Tab-separated table of C-alpha atoms in Angstrom:
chain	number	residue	atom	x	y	z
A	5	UNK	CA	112.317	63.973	65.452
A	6	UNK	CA	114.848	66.760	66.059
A	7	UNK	CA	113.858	69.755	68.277
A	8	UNK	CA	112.835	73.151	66.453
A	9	UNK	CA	115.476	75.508	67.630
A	10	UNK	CA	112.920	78.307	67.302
A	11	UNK	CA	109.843	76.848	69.108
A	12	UNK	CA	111.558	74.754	71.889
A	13	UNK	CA	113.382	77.605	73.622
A	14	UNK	CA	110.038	79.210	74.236
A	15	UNK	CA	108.460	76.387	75.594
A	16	UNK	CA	111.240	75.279	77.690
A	17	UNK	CA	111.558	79.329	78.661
A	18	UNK	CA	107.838	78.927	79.769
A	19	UNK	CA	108.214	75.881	81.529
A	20	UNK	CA	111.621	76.966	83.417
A	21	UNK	CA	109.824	80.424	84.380
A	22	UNK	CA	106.969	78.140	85.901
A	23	UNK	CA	109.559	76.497	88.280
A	24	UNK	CA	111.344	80.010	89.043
A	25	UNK	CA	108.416	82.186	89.578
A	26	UNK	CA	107.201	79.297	91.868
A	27	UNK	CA	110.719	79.450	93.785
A	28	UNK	CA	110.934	83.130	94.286
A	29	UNK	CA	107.199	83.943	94.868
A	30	UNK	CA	105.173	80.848	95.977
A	31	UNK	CA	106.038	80.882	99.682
A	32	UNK	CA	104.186	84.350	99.874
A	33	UNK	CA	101.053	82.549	100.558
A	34	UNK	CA	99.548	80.586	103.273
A	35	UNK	CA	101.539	80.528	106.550
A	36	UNK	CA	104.666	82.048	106.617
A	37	UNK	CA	107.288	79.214	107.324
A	38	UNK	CA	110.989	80.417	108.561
A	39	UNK	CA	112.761	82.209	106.605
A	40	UNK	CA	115.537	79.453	106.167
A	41	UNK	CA	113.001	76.648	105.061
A	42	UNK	CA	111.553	79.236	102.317
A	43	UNK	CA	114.891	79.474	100.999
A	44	UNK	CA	115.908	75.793	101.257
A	45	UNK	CA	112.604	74.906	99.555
A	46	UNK	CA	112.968	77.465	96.793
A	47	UNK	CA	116.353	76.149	96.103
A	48	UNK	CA	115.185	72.549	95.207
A	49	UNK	CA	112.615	74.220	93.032
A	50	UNK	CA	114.403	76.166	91.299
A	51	UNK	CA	117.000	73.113	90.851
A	52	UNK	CA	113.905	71.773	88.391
A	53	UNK	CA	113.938	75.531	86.571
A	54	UNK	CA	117.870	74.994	85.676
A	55	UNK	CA	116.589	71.588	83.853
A	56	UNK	CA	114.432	73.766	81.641
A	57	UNK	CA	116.565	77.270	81.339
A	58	UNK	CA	120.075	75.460	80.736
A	59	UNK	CA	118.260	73.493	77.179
A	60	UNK	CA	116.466	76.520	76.048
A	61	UNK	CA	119.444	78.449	75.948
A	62	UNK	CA	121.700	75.632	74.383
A	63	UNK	CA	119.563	74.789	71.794
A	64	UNK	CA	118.016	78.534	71.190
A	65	UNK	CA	121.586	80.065	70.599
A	66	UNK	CA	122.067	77.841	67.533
A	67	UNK	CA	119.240	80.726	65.893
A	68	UNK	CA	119.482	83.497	68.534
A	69	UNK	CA	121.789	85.539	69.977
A	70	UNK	CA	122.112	85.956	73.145
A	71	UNK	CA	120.513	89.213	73.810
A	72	UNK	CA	117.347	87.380	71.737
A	73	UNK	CA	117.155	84.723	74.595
A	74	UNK	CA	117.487	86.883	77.530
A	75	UNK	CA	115.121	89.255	76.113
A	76	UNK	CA	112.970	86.077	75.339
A	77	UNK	CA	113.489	84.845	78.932
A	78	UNK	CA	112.500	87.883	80.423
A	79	UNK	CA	109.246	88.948	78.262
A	80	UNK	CA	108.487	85.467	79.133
A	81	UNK	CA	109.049	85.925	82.753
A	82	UNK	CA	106.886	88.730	83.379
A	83	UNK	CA	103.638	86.992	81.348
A	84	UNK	CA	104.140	84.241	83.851
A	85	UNK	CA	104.267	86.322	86.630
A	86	UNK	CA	101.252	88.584	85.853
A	87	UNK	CA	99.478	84.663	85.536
A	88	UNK	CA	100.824	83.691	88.602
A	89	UNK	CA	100.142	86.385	90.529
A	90	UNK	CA	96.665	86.934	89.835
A	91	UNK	CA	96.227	83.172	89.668
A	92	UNK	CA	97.742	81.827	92.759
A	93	UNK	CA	98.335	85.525	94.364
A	94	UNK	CA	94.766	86.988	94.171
A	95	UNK	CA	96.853	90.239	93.199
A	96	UNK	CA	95.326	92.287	90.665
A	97	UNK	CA	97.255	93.597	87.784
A	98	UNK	CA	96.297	97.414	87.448
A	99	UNK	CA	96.731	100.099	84.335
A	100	UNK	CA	100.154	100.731	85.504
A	101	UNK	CA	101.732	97.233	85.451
A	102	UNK	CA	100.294	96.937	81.903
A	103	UNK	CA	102.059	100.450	80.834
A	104	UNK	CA	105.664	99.452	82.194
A	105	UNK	CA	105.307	95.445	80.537
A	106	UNK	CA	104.282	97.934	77.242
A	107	UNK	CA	107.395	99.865	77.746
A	108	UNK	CA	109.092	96.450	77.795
A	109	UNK	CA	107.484	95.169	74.570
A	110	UNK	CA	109.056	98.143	73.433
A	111	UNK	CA	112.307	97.041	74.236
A	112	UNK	CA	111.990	93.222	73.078
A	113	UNK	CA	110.863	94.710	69.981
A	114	UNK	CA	114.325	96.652	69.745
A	115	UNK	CA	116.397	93.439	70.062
A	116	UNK	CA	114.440	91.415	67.305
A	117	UNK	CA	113.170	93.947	65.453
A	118	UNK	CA	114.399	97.404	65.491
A	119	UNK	CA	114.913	99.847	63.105
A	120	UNK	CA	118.245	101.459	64.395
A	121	UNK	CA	121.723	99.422	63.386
């Protein structure tokens, strides 16, 4: 069965952001280990994420541009963050962090849909 080059991007998008947001944020927690294991460690994780982003963007681009996917990627990123970092974090997200990821609906809105040409 071939892959649906409108629906597999976003999965492999969410998938990919898993492995990133894991890389960049995930040694936050517990005990902090040195500063050069953190980074070695969220380099082989975020090897995995390049296994996810590289497809997405191959096979999206045959039906988005590429303004769609980054937009894409990065509306993507931030719902995976504000899951993560409640989630795993214990953060709380606040009236503020939902305003500014409103303001950047806006924006994805603008790249798919917007009114000015």
């Amino acid at each position: 069965m071939p892959l649906n080059p409108y629906v597999t991007p976003i999965l492999l998008l969410v998938v990919s952001n898993a492995f990133m947001t894991y890389a960049w944020y995930g040694h936050l927690k517990g005990d902090p280990k040195p500063l050069w294991f953190a980074v070695l460690a969220s380099w082989g994780v975020a090897f995995f994420e390049y296994w996810f982003a590289v497809p997405a963007n191959r096979i999206g681009h045959q039906v988005y541009s590429a303004a769609e996917l980054k937009t894409m990627q990065e509306v993507i990123t931030l719902a995976v963050f504000a899951g993560f970092s409640v989630l795993y974090l214990g953060e709380k997200l606040t009236v503020n962090h939902l305003i500014g990821f409103g303001f950047i609906a806006v924006g994805a809105f603008f790249i798919f849909k917007g009114p000015l040409h």
